[in-house]
XYZ file of C-alpha atoms in Angstrom:
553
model
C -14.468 29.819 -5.241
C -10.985 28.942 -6.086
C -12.131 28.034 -9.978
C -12.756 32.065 -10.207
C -9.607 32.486 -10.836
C -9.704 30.607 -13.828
C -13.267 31.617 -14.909
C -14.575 35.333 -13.580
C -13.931 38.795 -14.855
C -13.516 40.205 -18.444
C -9.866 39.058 -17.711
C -11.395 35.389 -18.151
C -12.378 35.895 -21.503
C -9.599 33.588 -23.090
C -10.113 31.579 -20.639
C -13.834 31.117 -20.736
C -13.307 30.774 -24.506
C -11.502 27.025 -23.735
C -13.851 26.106 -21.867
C -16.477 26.563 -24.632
C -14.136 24.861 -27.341
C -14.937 21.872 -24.689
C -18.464 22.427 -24.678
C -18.951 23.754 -21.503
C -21.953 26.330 -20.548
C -22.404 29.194 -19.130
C -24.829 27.261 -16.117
C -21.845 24.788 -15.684
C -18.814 27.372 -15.646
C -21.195 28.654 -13.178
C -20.812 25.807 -10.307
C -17.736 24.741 -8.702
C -15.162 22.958 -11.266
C -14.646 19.835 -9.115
C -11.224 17.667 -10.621
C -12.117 13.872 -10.758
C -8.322 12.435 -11.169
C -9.070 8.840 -12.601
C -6.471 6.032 -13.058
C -8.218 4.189 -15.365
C -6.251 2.200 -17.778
C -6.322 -1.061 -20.107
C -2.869 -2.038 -17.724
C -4.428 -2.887 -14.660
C -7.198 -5.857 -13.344
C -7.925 -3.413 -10.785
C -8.200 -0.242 -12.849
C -9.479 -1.692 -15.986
C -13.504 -0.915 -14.819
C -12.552 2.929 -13.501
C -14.485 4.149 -16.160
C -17.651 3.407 -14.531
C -16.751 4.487 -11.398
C -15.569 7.865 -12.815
C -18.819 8.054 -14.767
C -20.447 7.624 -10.960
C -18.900 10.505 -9.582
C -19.451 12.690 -11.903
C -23.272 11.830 -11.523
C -22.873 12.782 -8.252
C -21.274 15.995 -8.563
C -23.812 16.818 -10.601
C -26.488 15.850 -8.844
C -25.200 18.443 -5.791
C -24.500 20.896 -8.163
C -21.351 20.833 -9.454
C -19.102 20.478 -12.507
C -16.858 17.844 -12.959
C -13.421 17.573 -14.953
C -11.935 14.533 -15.640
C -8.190 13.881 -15.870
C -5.909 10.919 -15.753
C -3.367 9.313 -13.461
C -0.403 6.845 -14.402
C -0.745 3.390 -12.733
C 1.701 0.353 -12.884
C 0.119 -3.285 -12.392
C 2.718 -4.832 -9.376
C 1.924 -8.304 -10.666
C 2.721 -7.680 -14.013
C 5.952 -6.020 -13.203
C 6.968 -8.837 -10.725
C 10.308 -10.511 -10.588
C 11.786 -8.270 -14.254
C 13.453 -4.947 -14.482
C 9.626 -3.862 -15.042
C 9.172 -3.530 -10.931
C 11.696 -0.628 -10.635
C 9.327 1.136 -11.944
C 6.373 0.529 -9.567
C 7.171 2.875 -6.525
C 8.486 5.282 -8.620
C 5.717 6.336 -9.886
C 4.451 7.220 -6.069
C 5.915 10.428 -6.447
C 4.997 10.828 -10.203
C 1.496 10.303 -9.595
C 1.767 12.601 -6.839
C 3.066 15.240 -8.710
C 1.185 15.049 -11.378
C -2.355 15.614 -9.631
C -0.435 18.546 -7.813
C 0.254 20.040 -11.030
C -2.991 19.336 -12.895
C -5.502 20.410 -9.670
C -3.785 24.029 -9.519
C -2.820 24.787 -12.932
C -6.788 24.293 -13.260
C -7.552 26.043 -10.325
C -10.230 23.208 -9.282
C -12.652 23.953 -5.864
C -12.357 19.921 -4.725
C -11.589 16.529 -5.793
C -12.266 13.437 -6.389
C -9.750 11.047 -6.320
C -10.308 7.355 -7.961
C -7.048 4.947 -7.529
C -7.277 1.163 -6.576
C -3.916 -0.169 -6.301
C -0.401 -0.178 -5.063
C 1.620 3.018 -5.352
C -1.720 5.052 -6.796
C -3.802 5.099 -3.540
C -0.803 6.981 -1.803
C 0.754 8.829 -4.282
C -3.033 10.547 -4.360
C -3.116 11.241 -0.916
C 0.544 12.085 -0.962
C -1.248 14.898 -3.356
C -4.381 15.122 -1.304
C -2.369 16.534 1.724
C -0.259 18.961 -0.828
C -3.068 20.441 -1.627
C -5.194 20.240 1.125
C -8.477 21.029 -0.831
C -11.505 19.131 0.320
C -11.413 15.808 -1.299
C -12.629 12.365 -1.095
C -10.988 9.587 -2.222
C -13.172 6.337 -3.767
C -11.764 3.269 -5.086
C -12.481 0.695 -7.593
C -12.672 -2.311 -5.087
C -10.919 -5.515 -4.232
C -11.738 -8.159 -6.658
C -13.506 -11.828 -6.323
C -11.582 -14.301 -4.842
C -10.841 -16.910 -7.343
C -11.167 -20.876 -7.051
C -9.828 -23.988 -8.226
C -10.188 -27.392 -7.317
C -12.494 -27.231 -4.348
C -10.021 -23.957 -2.774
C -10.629 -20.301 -3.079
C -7.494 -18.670 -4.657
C -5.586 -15.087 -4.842
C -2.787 -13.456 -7.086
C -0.724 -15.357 -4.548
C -1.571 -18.650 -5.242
C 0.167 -18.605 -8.585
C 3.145 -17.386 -7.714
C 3.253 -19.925 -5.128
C 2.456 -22.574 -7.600
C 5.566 -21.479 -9.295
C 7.449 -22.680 -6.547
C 5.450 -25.889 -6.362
C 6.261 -26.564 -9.990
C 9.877 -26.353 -9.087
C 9.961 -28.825 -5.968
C 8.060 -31.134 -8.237
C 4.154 -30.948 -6.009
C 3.023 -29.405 -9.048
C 2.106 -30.311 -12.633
C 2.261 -27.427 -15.490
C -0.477 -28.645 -16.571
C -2.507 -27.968 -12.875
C -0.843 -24.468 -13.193
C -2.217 -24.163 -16.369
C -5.490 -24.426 -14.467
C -5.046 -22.429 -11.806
C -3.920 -19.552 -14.147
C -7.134 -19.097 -15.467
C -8.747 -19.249 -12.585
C -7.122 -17.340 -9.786
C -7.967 -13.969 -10.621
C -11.877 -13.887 -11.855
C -13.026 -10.357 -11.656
C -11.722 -6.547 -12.332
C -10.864 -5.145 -8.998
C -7.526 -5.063 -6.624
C -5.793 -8.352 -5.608
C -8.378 -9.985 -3.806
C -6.547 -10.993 -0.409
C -4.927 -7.581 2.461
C -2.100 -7.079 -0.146
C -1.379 -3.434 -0.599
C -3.810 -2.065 -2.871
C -6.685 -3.195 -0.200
C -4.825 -1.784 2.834
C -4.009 1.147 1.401
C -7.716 1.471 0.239
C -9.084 0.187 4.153
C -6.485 2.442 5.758
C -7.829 5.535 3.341
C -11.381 4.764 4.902
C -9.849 4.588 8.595
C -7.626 7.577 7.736
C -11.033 9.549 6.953
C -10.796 10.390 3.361
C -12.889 7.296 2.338
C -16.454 6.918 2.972
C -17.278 3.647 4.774
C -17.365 0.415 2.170
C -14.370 2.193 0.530
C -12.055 -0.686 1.558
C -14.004 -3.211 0.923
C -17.349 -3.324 -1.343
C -16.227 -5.499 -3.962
C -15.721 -3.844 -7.433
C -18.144 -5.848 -9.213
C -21.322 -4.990 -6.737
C -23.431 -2.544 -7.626
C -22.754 -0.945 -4.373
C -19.418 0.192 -4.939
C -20.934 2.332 -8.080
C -23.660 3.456 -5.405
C -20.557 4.468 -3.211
C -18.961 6.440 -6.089
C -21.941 8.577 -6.773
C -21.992 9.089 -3.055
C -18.547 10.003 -2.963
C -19.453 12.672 -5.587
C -21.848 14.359 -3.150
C -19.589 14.065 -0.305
C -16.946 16.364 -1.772
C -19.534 19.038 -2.533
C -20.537 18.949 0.942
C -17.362 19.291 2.221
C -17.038 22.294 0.032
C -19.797 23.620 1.162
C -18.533 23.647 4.940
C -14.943 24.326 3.958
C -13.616 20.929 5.213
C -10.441 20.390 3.491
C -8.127 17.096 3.337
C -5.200 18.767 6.161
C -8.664 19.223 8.220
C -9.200 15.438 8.356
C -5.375 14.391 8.258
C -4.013 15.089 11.224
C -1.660 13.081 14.027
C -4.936 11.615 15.193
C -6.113 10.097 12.050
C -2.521 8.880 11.259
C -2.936 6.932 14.703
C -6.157 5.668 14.051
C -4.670 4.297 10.683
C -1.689 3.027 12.016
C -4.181 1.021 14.862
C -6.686 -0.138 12.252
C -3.156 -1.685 9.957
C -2.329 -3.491 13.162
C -5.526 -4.870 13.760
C -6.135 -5.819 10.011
C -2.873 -7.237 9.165
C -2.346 -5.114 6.775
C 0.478 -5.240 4.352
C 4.267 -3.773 5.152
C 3.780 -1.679 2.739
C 1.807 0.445 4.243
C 5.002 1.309 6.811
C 6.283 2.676 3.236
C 3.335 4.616 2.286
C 1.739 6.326 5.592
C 5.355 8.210 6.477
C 5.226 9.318 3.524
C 1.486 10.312 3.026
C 2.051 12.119 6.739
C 4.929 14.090 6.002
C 3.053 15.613 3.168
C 0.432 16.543 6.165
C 3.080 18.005 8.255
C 2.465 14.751 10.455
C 6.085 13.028 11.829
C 5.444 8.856 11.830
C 8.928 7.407 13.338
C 9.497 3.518 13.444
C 9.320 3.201 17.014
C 5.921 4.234 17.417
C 4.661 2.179 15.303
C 5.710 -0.739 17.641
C 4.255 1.249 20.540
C 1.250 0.808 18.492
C 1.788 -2.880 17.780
C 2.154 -3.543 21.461
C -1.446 -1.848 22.078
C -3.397 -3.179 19.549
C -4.736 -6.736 18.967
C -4.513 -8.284 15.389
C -8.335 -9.374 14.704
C -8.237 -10.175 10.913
C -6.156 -12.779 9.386
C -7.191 -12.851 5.036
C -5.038 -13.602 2.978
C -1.663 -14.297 2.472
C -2.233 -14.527 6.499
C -5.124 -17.065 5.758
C -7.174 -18.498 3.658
C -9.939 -15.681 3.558
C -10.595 -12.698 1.544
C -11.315 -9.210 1.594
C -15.261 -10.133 0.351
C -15.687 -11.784 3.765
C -14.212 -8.950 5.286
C -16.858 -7.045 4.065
C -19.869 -9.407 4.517
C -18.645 -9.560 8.140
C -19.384 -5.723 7.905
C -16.189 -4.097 6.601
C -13.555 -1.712 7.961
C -16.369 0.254 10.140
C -16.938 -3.241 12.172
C -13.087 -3.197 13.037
C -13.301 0.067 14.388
C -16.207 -0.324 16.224
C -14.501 -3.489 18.019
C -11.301 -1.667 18.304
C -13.468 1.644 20.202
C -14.841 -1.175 22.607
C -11.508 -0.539 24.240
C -10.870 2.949 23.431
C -8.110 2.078 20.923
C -9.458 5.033 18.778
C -9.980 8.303 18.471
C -13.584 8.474 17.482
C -14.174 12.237 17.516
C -12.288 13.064 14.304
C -13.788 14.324 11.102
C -14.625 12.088 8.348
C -15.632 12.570 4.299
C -19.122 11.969 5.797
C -19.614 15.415 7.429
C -19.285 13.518 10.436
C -16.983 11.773 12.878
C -15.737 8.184 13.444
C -17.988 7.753 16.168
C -20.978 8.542 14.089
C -19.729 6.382 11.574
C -19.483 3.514 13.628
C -22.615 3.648 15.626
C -24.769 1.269 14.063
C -21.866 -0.793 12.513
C -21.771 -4.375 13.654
C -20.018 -7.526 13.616
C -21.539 -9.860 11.393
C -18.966 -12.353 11.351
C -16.539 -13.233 14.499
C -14.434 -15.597 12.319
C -13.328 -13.522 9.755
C -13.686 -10.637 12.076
C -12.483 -11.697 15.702
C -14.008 -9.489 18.330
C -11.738 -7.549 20.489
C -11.584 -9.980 23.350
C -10.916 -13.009 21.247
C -8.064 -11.923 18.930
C -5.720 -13.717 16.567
C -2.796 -12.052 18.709
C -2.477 -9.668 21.573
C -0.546 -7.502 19.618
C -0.516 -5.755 15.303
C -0.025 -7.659 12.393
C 3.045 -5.670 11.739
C 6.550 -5.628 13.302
C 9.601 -2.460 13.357
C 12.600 -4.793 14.209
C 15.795 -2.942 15.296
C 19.314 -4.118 15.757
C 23.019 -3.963 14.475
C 22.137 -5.076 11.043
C 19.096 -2.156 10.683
C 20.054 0.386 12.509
C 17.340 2.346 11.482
C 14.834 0.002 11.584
C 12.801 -3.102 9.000
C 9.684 -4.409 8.926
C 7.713 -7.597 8.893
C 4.304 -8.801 8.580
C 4.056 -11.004 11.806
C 0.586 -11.475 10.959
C 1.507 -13.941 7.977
C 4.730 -15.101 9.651
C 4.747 -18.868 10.944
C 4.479 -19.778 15.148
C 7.839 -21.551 14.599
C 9.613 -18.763 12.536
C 8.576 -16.047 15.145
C 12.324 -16.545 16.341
C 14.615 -17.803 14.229
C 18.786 -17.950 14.109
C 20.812 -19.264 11.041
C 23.163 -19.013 8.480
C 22.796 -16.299 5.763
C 23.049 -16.505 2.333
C 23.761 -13.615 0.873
C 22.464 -12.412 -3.135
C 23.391 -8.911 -4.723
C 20.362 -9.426 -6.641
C 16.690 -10.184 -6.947
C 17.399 -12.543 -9.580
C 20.646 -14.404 -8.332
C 18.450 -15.351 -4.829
C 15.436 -16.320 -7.157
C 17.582 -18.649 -9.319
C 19.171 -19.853 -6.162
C 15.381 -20.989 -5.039
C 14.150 -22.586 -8.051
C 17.729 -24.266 -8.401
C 16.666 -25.757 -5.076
C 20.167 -24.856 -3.072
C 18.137 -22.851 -0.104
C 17.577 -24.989 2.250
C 15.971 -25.367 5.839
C 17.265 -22.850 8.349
C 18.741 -20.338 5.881
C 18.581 -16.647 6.079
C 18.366 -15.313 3.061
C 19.941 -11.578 2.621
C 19.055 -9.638 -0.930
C 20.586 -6.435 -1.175
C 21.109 -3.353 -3.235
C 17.182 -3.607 -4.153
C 16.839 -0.565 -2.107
C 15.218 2.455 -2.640
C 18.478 4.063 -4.088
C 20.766 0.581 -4.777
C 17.884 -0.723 -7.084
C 17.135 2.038 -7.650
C 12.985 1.891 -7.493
C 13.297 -1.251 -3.960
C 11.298 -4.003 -6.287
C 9.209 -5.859 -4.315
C 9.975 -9.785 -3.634
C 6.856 -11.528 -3.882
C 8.729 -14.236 -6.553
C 11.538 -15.064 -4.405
C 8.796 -15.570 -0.993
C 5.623 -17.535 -3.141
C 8.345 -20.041 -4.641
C 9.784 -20.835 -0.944
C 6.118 -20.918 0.010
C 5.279 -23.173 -2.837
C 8.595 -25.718 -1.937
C 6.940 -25.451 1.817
C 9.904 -23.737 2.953
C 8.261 -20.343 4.232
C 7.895 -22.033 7.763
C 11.928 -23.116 7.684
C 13.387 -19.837 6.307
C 13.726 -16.484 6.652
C 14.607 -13.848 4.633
C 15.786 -10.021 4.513
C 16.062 -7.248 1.921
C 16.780 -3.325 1.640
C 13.981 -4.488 -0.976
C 10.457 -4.668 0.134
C 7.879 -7.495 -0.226
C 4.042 -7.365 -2.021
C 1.157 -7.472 0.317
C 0.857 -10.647 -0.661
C 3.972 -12.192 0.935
C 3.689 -14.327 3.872
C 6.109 -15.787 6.194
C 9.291 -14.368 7.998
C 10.057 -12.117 4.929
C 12.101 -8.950 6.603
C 12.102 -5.687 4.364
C 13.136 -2.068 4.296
C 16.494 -2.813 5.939
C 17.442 0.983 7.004
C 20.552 2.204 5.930
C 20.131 0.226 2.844
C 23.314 -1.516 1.394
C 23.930 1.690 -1.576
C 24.721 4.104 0.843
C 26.861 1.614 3.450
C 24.534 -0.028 5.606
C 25.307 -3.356 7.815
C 23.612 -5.047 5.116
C 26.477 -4.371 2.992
C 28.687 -6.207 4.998
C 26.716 -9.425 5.535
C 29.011 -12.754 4.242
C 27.761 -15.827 3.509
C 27.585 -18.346 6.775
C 27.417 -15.054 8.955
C 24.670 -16.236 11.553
C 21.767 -13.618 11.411
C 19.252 -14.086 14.643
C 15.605 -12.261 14.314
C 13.279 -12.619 17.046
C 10.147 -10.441 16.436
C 8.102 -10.539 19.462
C 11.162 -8.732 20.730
C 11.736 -6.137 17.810
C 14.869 -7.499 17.453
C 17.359 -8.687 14.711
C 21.295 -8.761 14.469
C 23.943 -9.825 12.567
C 26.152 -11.887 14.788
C 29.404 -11.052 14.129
C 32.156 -8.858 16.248
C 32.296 -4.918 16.298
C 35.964 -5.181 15.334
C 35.705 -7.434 12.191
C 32.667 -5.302 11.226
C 34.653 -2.243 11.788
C 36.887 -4.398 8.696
C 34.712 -4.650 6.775
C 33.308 -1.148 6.543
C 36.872 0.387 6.069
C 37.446 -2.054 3.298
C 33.848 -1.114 1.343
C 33.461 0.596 -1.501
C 30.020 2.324 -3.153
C 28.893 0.568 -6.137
C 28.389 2.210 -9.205
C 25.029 3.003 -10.015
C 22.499 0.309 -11.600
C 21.165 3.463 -13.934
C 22.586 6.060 -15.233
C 19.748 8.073 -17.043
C 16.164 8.431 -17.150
C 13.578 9.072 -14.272
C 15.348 6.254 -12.402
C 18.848 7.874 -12.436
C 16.948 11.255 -11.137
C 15.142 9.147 -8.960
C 18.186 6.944 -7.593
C 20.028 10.134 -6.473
C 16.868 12.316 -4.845
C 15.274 9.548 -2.865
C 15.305 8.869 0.993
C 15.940 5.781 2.974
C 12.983 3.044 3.290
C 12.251 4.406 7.099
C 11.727 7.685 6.127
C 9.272 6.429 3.439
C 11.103 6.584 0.670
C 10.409 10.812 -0.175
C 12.309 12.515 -2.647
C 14.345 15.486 -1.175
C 13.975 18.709 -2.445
């Protein structure tokens, strides 16, 4: 066992003496140590309950005879942070969380793991650290919360920042938002619509490192504490037949969770998160194969911000295993690849069925031929951005107009509430990047209020910033190079015509080589937003959106 090194010999003796200030026994110090990493917090909707689900593991590891440790993790509640200096801070702490399990699992010398995040940047900063330390582990998550509802409509996160909007362009009341407020978010759990936390948490199940209902058991059912204890079993059995995480993360599994995001409509965050998650597997993801994935797979779930349904009905119409099974009825998966369960996708999937073809679409009836997500190409991204076709309007699927172009999160959101966009604008914000911002906030503000002035479906918008899961329309993000280090995006003016077409994979900035050539001789660098802290360290270490945003060592 790996814990011996922590625990046997007379050497140990200090050692074992720690362990008894804590209270452990000799019969416990016995079994494999097993490290439960839990992000519980008072901070979080979705990790306020993680407590019980920690408490669930543990039963389980002990009930297959092993010892658990608890530690904590660092999480950061998107929402909260949205639209103030607050949402620097939110990818960030990817790579802290990452770290800090890395450091924490092998200082401690722990046999397995258990791993218990529920949203954003804490589901794949853990398996960033899952993959570093390729011991076996399972990851289990809190679970999506209830879908809120208000005035005869079922309601998300989402539906109060568009509100915001609505309040603006006058089809609003305060008063009404007043309502909705308290009423939108009813339950502990992630964001109840396919933002990020709940693809991140289904593509953790598809990926193999979830046990089935991961993604979607809600986090108030008793079932999901059911699922924890379960998950507390699983990782003992996995020790027991030396099935690591690096076992279970290979190219394979990265294409079966790159198929199941198409399919789902998952959020574009996840083109952020799984590059990044892979490298630490040794696994290359470049942006082009993602569309060659697209182009395969058909998009059979449309929940929110894509619709008006939820990640509940997703599971009543029998959860992430039903997609797969629809997806292997044309041999869009590999389904002999280890899973957490001790056994493979195929045996997972064998009795799973579709319980619901409205919610769920079966594989010859989809929403769309092709994935709920988009790599888009040209002269003004190089390198590659990324949009959520999935929630993107019929109408705005191709789209040419003038841009408009804000340094700033804040200077395009005052621009929308001050009611100046108007139809057939492209917005452009830039230096939110992963370097320019530094941290590349996330512009759910900016898209809900042009949803909530009904101007989602008339204009488009692009960032070196990235959007929430919960952003809908023709919202373009990750622009690769980002405008800090000199990318087109930097030279964008305003009235330049900007012409996206996304069936195609293909966006450019309409303006001559020569007068480009112009205006990149007569750019400068800006000076940096920060110039201390973890953001200042962070600003000058971290890689372009398309590579998925890594630090370099």
């Amino acid at each position: 066992m790996n814990s011996e090194k922590a625990k046997k010999g007379i050497e140990r003796a200090p050692h074992r003496s720690l362990f008894r200030a804590m209270g452990y026994t000799d019969e416990e110090l016995a079994r494999p140590i097993i490290g439960v990493v839990n992000s519980q917090s008072e901070l979080i909707p979705g990790h306020i309950h993680l407590d019980t689900i920690a408490e669930a593991v543990k039963a389980g590891i002990r009930m297959a005879g092993g010892t658990p440790m608890e530690f904590p993790a660092i999480g950061v509640c998107d929402g909260i942070a949205m639209n103030h200096e607050g949402m620097k801070y939110s990818l960030v702490t990817r790579e802290l969380i990452a770290d800090s399990v890395e450091c924490v699992s092998i200082a401690h010398a722990f046999d397995a793991i258990v791993m218990i995040p529920n949203c954003d940047k804490v589901v794949p900063g853990m398996l960033m650290a899952a993959a570093r330390l390729d011991l076996p582990t399972v990851v289990v998550s809190g679970g999506p919360m209830l879908a809120g509802r208000y005035a005869g409509k079922r309601l998300s996160l989402t539906s109060m920042f568009e509100a915001v909007g609505a309040v603006a362009a006058g089809k609003m009341s305060e008063e009404e938002l007043d309502e909705m407020e308290s009423c939108a978010c009813p339950s502990c759990g992630s964001c109840s619509g396919m933002f990020t936390a709940n693809s991140m948490n289904c593509v953790t199940e598809v990926l193999g490192l979830g046990l089935p209902g991961n993604g979607t058991i809600p986090a108030v059912y008793g079932a999901r504490v059911a699922l924890a204890k379960k998950a507390g079993m699983a990782v003992m059995d996995m020790l027991a037949k030396g099935i690591t995480a690096r076992k279970i993360m290979t190219e394979r599994a990265f294409e079966n969770a790159l198929t199941a995001d198409m399919a789902l409509g998952c959020s574009s965050n996840t083109i952020l998160h799984l590059p990044a998650i892979a490298h630490e597997a040794g696994v290359s993801i470049d942006l082009a194969k993602i569309n060659a994935i697209s182009e395969r797979t058909p998009n059979l779930c449309r929940l929110a911000p894509a619709g008006q349904t939820f990640i509940e009905d997703l599971y009543e119409a029998g959860g992430v295993q039903s997609m797969l099974a629809e997806l292997a009825k044309k041999n869009l998966v590999h389904v002999d690849l280890p899973t957490v369960t001790g056994k493979t996708v195929g045996e997972n999937i064998a009795r799973a069925t579709n319980k619901n073809p409205e919610i769920l679409r079966p594989i010859d009836n989809p929403y769309s031929p092709t994935g709920g997500i988009a790599i888009l190409f040209g002269n003004l991204a190089p390198s590659g951005c990324v949009v959520k076709r999935s929630a993107c309007a019929p109408e705005m699927m191709k789209h040419s107009g003038p841009a408009r172009v804000f340094d700033s999160e804040e200077s395009a959101f005052k621009a929308v509430m001050g009611n100046t966009i108007k139809a057939g604008d492209v917005i452009v914000i830039r230096y939110e990047g992963p370097r320019g911002g530094p941290g590349m906030r996330e512009m759910l503000s900016v898209t809900a209020a042009l949803a909530g002035q009904g101007l989602d479906r008339q204009v488009a918008l692009i960032t070196d910033g990235r959007f929430s899961g919960a952003t809908k329309g023709a919202s373009i993000g990750h622009c690769s190079p980002e405008a800090a280090v000199g990318g087109p995006i930097a030279l964008v003016r305003e009235g330049d015509t900007i012409a996206i077409d996304i069936d195609a994979y293909k966006i450019s900035l309409e303006v001559g080589e020569s007068e480009l050539a112009a205006r990149r001789a007569a750019w400068t660098a800006p000076a940096p937003k920060v110039t201390k802290g973890y953001l200042a360290r962070y600003a000058k270490m971290v890689s372009s959106a398309d590579k998925g945003a890594i630090l370099s060592v």
